[in-house]
Amino acid sequence: MEGKELAAGSGGDEGSKDALGKPLGPTPSQSRFQVDLVAEGPRKSCGDLGVAGKGGEEAKGRFRVNFVDPSAGGESPGEPGGGSSEGGNVSGVQNGGDTVMSEGSLHSGGHHHYYYDTHTNTYYLRTFGHNTMDAVPRIDHYRQTAADLGEKLLRPSLAELHDELDKEPFEDGYANGEEGTPAGDAAAAYTPDSKGVVKFGWIKGVLVRCMLNIWGVMLFIRLSWIVGQAGIGLSVLVIGMATVVTTITGLSTSAIATNGFVRGGGAYYLISRSLGPEFGGAIGLIFAFANAVAVAMYVVGFAETVVELLKENGTLMIDEMNDIRIIGAITVVILLGISIAGMEWEAKAQIVLLVILILAIGDFVIGTFIPLDSKKPKGFFGYKAEIFMENFGPDFRQEETFFSVFAIFFPAATGILAGANISGDLADPQSAIPKGTLLAILITTLVYVGIAVSVGSCVVRDATGNVNDTIVTELTNCTAAACKLNYDFSSCQSPAGCHYGLMNNFQVMSMVSGFAPLISAGIFSATLSSALASLVSAPKIFQALCKDNIYPGFQMFAKGYGKNNEPLRGYILTFLIALGFILIAELNVIAPIISNFFLASYALINFSVFHASLAKSPGWRPAFKYYNMWISLVGAILCCIVMFVINWWAALLTYVIVLGLYIYVTYKKPDVNWGSSTQALTYLNALQHSIRLSGVEDHVKNFRPQCLIMTGAPNARPALLHLVHAFTKNVGLMICGHVHMGPRRQAMKELSTDLAKYQRWLIKNKMKAFYAPVHAEDLRDGGQYLMQAAGLGRMRPNTLVVGFKKNWRQGDMRDVETYINLFHDAFDVQYGVVVIRLQEGLDISHLQGQDLLSSQEKSPCTKDVIVKVDYSKKSETDTSIAFAPSSSERTPTPRKDSKSLSSPLNLADQRLLDASSQFQKKQGKSNIDVWWLFDDGGLTLLIPYLITTKKKWKDCKIRVFIGGKINRIDHDRRAMATLLSKFRIDFSDIMVLGDINTKPKKENIAAFEEMIEPFRLHEDDKEQEVADKMKEDEPWRITDNELELYKTKTYRQIRLNELLKEHSSTANIIVMSLPVARKGAVSSALYMAWLEVLSKDLPPILLVRGNHQSVLTFYS
């Protein structure tokens, strides 16, 4: 059986036989691997192969690697039944999906161990990665869902490889990424029909297009005039400067184009995916518009040339202006027809135009070597050193300067993005754009320089065109080059001037050329090809912009038609814009604006490369290496300078338009995430500043309340969130802690989904906060984890905020123990503690409020949803209890009810719902009462001050209440007033309470004793052992000894509640010092009773206790 060829995964085609039906038998000289190309064809289902069946699947158009035993010689007979997979025996796939070979057999001294399977009479050789659940690296795992180039496959999730096997490894019954998985279905649904789609290579798609676009009318009509004005030397410098700008931009374009797969949209796609939708959206719109107007500019250039010819022959139709309009309109209709006929036709037209253009250039070059006597009076003498020397220096006339000449030439260098603009129609944009663009810049620059030098060496600046101006006798005062060549053109110095020569005749190239009509054809070709390229570019860019839905009003233009997804609607729009500007026929105003629009996009492409390099994003790794971030920055600055050189008012207008569109897109916040360098730089800045901040010691002047709020799900306790947000917004850190309990696996799933969901919710509701979920066995552990680990460097919480546990008497007292221990844990880690109590409660998760809340907050796109609450879940599996009031034993699940209306809310729930949104409203003129009874470092005073700095609270006045002696009330008030003025905190009143230590009313004492009765231990009435055992089992119980010991403190809380009702019952909010209970000495039930009696029946109250470090200072 030696020499048997073993196919590694011959899923849908013949594995063991070649095309002639003979068994394959490798010769001894063959290598160990044999590569067969897998045919593109419909794949057969491998569903019956079990888990290992995916090994049989080969990607379309990929290779199949067959293992071959090189030691075998000669052919061997095929095994019966070992042929095709239809016989049921697929080589390389084991029965039941188990691996037949042992691991050791792969490393056993170079010999192959074939394991014989009696069921199928087939030998197996293990193919790594095809019969394991873990997938080997392959390109299909990295595709986006709607990829054009192939299907997306899903690699096994970490859970599939790592989780315990208490369930099927694939929940949906399918192996990784095969038929049936949602991603597989999506990929199958989006398989574009590749037949008939036209894709271009780098020559036809990029090089030809760029060359045609760069070689414009300037080449034939203006270049000779530029040489006359600036001289050969400065003309080459002008061309060189323009080339520097375009080359740097070309390098930047190449870098961005090779940093990942490029889709349609050209400059817009490159900029938006690099810098984000704001810059991309701004530049995309003006770039598409500039291309549309450029169509008009080029068509009018063509029409002007035609009208010149008509005028020469005396065959004008109406008058010059109207003739331009008529010819322009007819031309643009013909161009539109070519474009709509499809990209293939347009590409063929471009090739024809390029050939004409090259012939015209060749015609000129040949003409320079044939100096005819008839052309000498017009200033053309052939290559002469005298003419070269005379024309080398500048001779600016008619108030022209170097920069004005540069401004006239620069539009001739634009057009380098013509290839990139149709990136969606290129077969391989990553390779085509760099090669085609840079080569086009090189070729066109050489041609420009060559023609500038040759025309400057052949033609004098001024010539009369008069044959009689030859010199018969030698003139003494004539030093011009023409005089040395026996022509006297000195009469051109008169005010009347001449009509020939570089300075006076725009048609010098026609005059020099061997066959003048060919130059006219070249002019037609240059204008029409540029017009055609722009007519194709504008709709493609606009379509890509509309597909991304950055400007929702333009959505209708995103639709494409036919195999190539042609933007027909965009073509019509471009045609109408172009036609409108053709009918204006005054393009001297439009031309500089277009140049500036193009330059703005060049500047941003250069800036994109600089920005991406600066952001150091790991995703920025272009395959094109010949770029430098600083050179790109210089390129961007040069583009901006050139904009002002060309036309300062057009540059300002461009800046205003780009800025306006940028602000609009930023304001609209399109819901896209392209991994832009702006995101990367934001991250890098945050990281660097966080690290820099970590090296700075804290200072009391810079203290900020950084709050860890135990909210649970943030939308369950909106009042808690809004009140804390009032004093942390733009001041300090706010982290919403959420402790998930219950089964670990379920909690872990919830953690990841909740993180994204609730962070989005916070952003949508304009909450400047972070969401931090943890999984823990109980609430106390979760709280400890958060207090120890939340935050980063100096941006760590220093204050724990919790809601008051309203239902503590009805619930399990172990929950109260946990709740109170949280305070102790917070003080242990030097946190301040804030307890917030609303009489109505805070937790609205048991109402239909989760949806009503959204509508109350007037958040966009949210409708009121009728919800029935499902209480079917038991408390054992509750995974989202938080430290907050009324953490109800059952977590309700809001459920949409499609038929019946839900029953109206009862009064208590309605009040709760109203209270939950009370801090979102403007608070009006009222008081914030601060009961600063104990000095905790100043947090009790700082929080109300910060609240009054916010817009909603700015009309509220701070009233300060302090304890004091009856005989020193005035002195204490003055002392406090002095302190507050030194702290620079405004207050409306200071009240000194001398009667805090008065005994409270008897009925209040009786009510307190009645409240704590169920939680007392009554150890005096029990035997010692029984009492000790009970205290050990239920540590929260209140002992008689403890009650006696803290009698004064108990009375103080009752008395304070009486005073609060007397003085602060009308306040908007009360901020009061939180009483501290000694750890291990005061039981949880007693401490909870103190907080209950202190804060009951009052307006919203914050019980605050800082960590006794100063947070206020009066030193500068």
Short mmCIF file of N, CA, C and O in Angstrom, two decimals, residues 774-830:
data_model
loop_
_atom_site.label_atom_id
_atom_site.label_comp_id
_atom_site.label_asym_id
_atom_site.label_seq_id
_atom_site.Cartn_x
_atom_site.Cartn_y
_atom_site.Cartn_z
N VAL A 774 -19.02 44.39 37.63
CA VAL A 774 -18.15 43.30 38.14
C VAL A 774 -19.03 42.12 38.52
O VAL A 774 -20.23 42.28 38.77
N HIS A 775 -18.41 40.94 38.56
CA HIS A 775 -19.13 39.77 39.07
C HIS A 775 -18.56 39.43 40.43
O HIS A 775 -17.34 39.42 40.62
N ALA A 776 -19.43 39.17 41.40
CA ALA A 776 -18.97 38.82 42.75
C ALA A 776 -19.97 37.89 43.39
O ALA A 776 -21.13 37.80 42.96
N GLU A 777 -19.52 37.21 44.44
CA GLU A 777 -20.40 36.29 45.16
C GLU A 777 -21.51 37.05 45.87
O GLU A 777 -22.64 36.62 45.93
N ASP A 778 -21.16 38.20 46.48
CA ASP A 778 -22.20 39.01 47.11
C ASP A 778 -21.88 40.49 46.91
O ASP A 778 -20.85 40.85 46.35
N LEU A 779 -22.77 41.32 47.40
CA LEU A 779 -22.64 42.75 47.16
C LEU A 779 -21.39 43.34 47.79
O LEU A 779 -20.73 44.20 47.21
N ARG A 780 -21.05 42.85 48.98
CA ARG A 780 -19.90 43.42 49.67
C ARG A 780 -18.62 43.15 48.90
O ARG A 780 -17.78 44.05 48.73
N ASP A 781 -18.47 41.90 48.43
CA ASP A 781 -17.27 41.57 47.65
C ASP A 781 -17.19 42.46 46.41
O ASP A 781 -16.14 43.00 46.08
N GLY A 782 -18.34 42.58 45.72
CA GLY A 782 -18.38 43.40 44.50
C GLY A 782 -17.98 44.84 44.79
O GLY A 782 -17.22 45.46 44.04
N GLY A 783 -18.50 45.37 45.90
CA GLY A 783 -18.16 46.73 46.29
C GLY A 783 -16.68 46.89 46.57
O GLY A 783 -16.04 47.87 46.17
N GLN A 784 -16.10 45.88 47.25
CA GLN A 784 -14.66 45.93 47.55
C GLN A 784 -13.84 45.88 46.26
O GLN A 784 -12.86 46.62 46.13
N TYR A 785 -14.25 45.00 45.35
CA TYR A 785 -13.52 44.93 44.07
C TYR A 785 -13.51 46.30 43.39
O TYR A 785 -12.48 46.77 42.91
N LEU A 786 -14.70 46.92 43.33
CA LEU A 786 -14.81 48.19 42.63
C LEU A 786 -13.99 49.28 43.32
O LEU A 786 -13.29 50.06 42.67
N MET A 787 -14.08 49.32 44.65
CA MET A 787 -13.35 50.37 45.37
C MET A 787 -11.84 50.22 45.22
O MET A 787 -11.11 51.19 45.16
N GLN A 788 -11.39 48.97 45.13
CA GLN A 788 -9.95 48.75 45.00
C GLN A 788 -9.45 48.92 43.57
O GLN A 788 -8.35 49.40 43.34
N ALA A 789 -10.28 48.51 42.60
CA ALA A 789 -9.76 48.42 41.23
C ALA A 789 -10.30 49.45 40.26
O ALA A 789 -9.74 49.63 39.19
N ALA A 790 -11.41 50.11 40.59
CA ALA A 790 -11.99 51.06 39.62
C ALA A 790 -11.06 52.25 39.43
O ALA A 790 -10.39 52.68 40.35
N GLY A 791 -11.06 52.77 38.22
CA GLY A 791 -10.26 53.96 37.94
C GLY A 791 -8.87 53.63 37.45
O GLY A 791 -8.49 52.47 37.30
N LEU A 792 -8.11 54.70 37.19
CA LEU A 792 -6.80 54.55 36.55
C LEU A 792 -5.90 55.66 37.04
O LEU A 792 -6.22 56.84 36.87
N GLY A 793 -4.77 55.30 37.65
CA GLY A 793 -3.82 56.32 38.09
C GLY A 793 -4.46 57.30 39.05
O GLY A 793 -5.07 56.93 40.05
N ARG A 794 -4.35 58.60 38.71
CA ARG A 794 -4.95 59.63 39.56
C ARG A 794 -6.46 59.72 39.37
O ARG A 794 -7.16 60.31 40.18
N MET A 795 -6.95 59.15 38.30
CA MET A 795 -8.40 59.21 38.04
C MET A 795 -9.06 58.00 38.70
O MET A 795 -9.57 57.11 38.04
N ARG A 796 -9.00 58.00 40.02
CA ARG A 796 -9.61 56.92 40.79
C ARG A 796 -10.68 57.52 41.69
O ARG A 796 -10.54 58.65 42.15
N PRO A 797 -11.73 56.76 41.97
CA PRO A 797 -12.77 57.30 42.86
C PRO A 797 -12.21 57.58 44.25
O PRO A 797 -11.29 56.90 44.71
N ASN A 798 -12.76 58.60 44.92
CA ASN A 798 -12.41 58.85 46.32
C ASN A 798 -13.66 58.98 47.19
O ASN A 798 -13.56 59.24 48.37
N THR A 799 -14.83 58.79 46.56
CA THR A 799 -16.09 58.94 47.30
C THR A 799 -17.05 57.84 46.85
O THR A 799 -17.26 57.66 45.65
N LEU A 800 -17.60 57.12 47.81
CA LEU A 800 -18.60 56.10 47.50
C LEU A 800 -19.98 56.72 47.65
O LEU A 800 -20.29 57.33 48.67
N VAL A 801 -20.82 56.58 46.62
CA VAL A 801 -22.19 57.11 46.69
C VAL A 801 -23.16 55.94 46.62
O VAL A 801 -23.08 55.11 45.71
N VAL A 802 -24.05 55.86 47.60
CA VAL A 802 -25.05 54.78 47.59
C VAL A 802 -26.44 55.38 47.81
O VAL A 802 -26.58 56.46 48.38
N GLY A 803 -27.43 54.68 47.33
CA GLY A 803 -28.81 55.07 47.64
C GLY A 803 -29.17 54.51 49.01
O GLY A 803 -28.60 53.52 49.47
N PHE A 804 -30.12 55.14 49.65
CA PHE A 804 -30.56 54.67 50.97
C PHE A 804 -31.39 53.39 50.80
O PHE A 804 -32.23 53.30 49.89
N LYS A 805 -31.14 52.42 51.67
CA LYS A 805 -31.84 51.14 51.56
C LYS A 805 -33.21 51.28 52.22
O LYS A 805 -33.37 51.10 53.42
N LYS A 806 -34.19 51.59 51.40
CA LYS A 806 -35.50 51.99 51.92
C LYS A 806 -36.26 50.83 52.56
O LYS A 806 -36.94 50.99 53.56
N ASN A 807 -36.13 49.64 51.97
CA ASN A 807 -36.95 48.50 52.44
C ASN A 807 -36.20 47.61 53.43
O ASN A 807 -36.44 46.42 53.51
N TRP A 808 -35.28 48.21 54.19
CA TRP A 808 -34.39 47.39 55.02
C TRP A 808 -35.14 46.60 56.10
O TRP A 808 -34.74 45.50 56.46
N ARG A 809 -36.27 47.12 56.56
CA ARG A 809 -36.97 46.41 57.64
C ARG A 809 -37.75 45.20 57.13
O ARG A 809 -37.97 44.25 57.86
N GLN A 810 -38.16 45.25 55.85
CA GLN A 810 -38.93 44.13 55.32
C GLN A 810 -38.01 43.02 54.77
O GLN A 810 -38.38 41.87 54.71
N GLY A 811 -36.82 43.37 54.36
CA GLY A 811 -35.95 42.41 53.67
C GLY A 811 -35.16 41.54 54.63
O GLY A 811 -35.38 41.53 55.85
N ASP A 812 -34.22 40.82 54.06
CA ASP A 812 -33.33 39.95 54.83
C ASP A 812 -32.29 40.82 55.53
O ASP A 812 -31.62 41.63 54.90
N MET A 813 -32.15 40.66 56.84
CA MET A 813 -31.22 41.51 57.58
C MET A 813 -29.76 41.25 57.20
O MET A 813 -28.90 42.08 57.47
N ARG A 814 -29.50 40.10 56.56
CA ARG A 814 -28.13 39.87 56.10
C ARG A 814 -27.76 40.88 55.00
O ARG A 814 -26.61 41.28 54.87
N ASP A 815 -28.78 41.30 54.22
CA ASP A 815 -28.53 42.34 53.21
C ASP A 815 -28.17 43.65 53.87
O ASP A 815 -27.34 44.41 53.37
N VAL A 816 -28.81 43.95 55.01
CA VAL A 816 -28.51 45.19 55.75
C VAL A 816 -27.08 45.12 56.27
O VAL A 816 -26.33 46.10 56.21
N GLU A 817 -26.70 43.95 56.78
CA GLU A 817 -25.33 43.75 57.28
C GLU A 817 -24.32 44.04 56.15
O GLU A 817 -23.33 44.75 56.35
N THR A 818 -24.61 43.49 54.99
CA THR A 818 -23.74 43.72 53.82
C THR A 818 -23.69 45.20 53.47
O THR A 818 -22.62 45.75 53.21
N TYR A 819 -24.86 45.84 53.48
CA TYR A 819 -24.98 47.26 53.11
C TYR A 819 -24.16 48.14 54.05
O TYR A 819 -23.38 48.99 53.62
N ILE A 820 -24.29 47.92 55.34
CA ILE A 820 -23.57 48.74 56.34
C ILE A 820 -22.07 48.44 56.29
O ILE A 820 -21.23 49.34 56.42
N ASN A 821 -21.73 47.17 56.05
CA ASN A 821 -20.30 46.82 55.96
C ASN A 821 -19.62 47.55 54.80
O ASN A 821 -18.42 47.77 54.82
N LEU A 822 -20.41 47.87 53.78
CA LEU A 822 -19.88 48.65 52.66
C LEU A 822 -19.31 49.97 53.14
O LEU A 822 -18.26 50.42 52.68
N PHE A 823 -20.05 50.64 54.07
CA PHE A 823 -19.58 51.93 54.58
C PHE A 823 -18.24 51.74 55.29
O PHE A 823 -17.31 52.52 55.11
N HIS A 824 -18.19 50.66 56.11
CA HIS A 824 -16.94 50.39 56.84
C HIS A 824 -15.80 50.15 55.86
O HIS A 824 -14.69 50.64 56.06
N ASP A 825 -16.09 49.37 54.80
CA ASP A 825 -15.05 49.08 53.80
C ASP A 825 -14.58 50.36 53.12
O ASP A 825 -13.39 50.55 52.87
N ALA A 826 -15.53 51.27 52.85
CA ALA A 826 -15.19 52.53 52.18
C ALA A 826 -14.27 53.36 53.07
O ALA A 826 -13.26 53.91 52.62
N PHE A 827 -14.64 53.44 54.37
CA PHE A 827 -13.79 54.22 55.28
C PHE A 827 -12.42 53.57 55.43
O PHE A 827 -11.41 54.26 55.59
N ASP A 828 -12.39 52.24 55.37
CA ASP A 828 -11.10 51.53 55.49
C ASP A 828 -10.14 51.92 54.37
O ASP A 828 -8.94 51.97 54.57
N VAL A 829 -10.70 52.13 53.15
CA VAL A 829 -9.81 52.48 52.02
C VAL A 829 -9.79 53.99 51.79
O VAL A 829 -9.49 54.46 50.70
N GLN A 830 -10.09 54.76 52.87
CA GLN A 830 -9.99 56.22 52.84
C GLN A 830 -10.92 56.87 51.81
O GLN A 830 -10.56 57.86 51.17
#
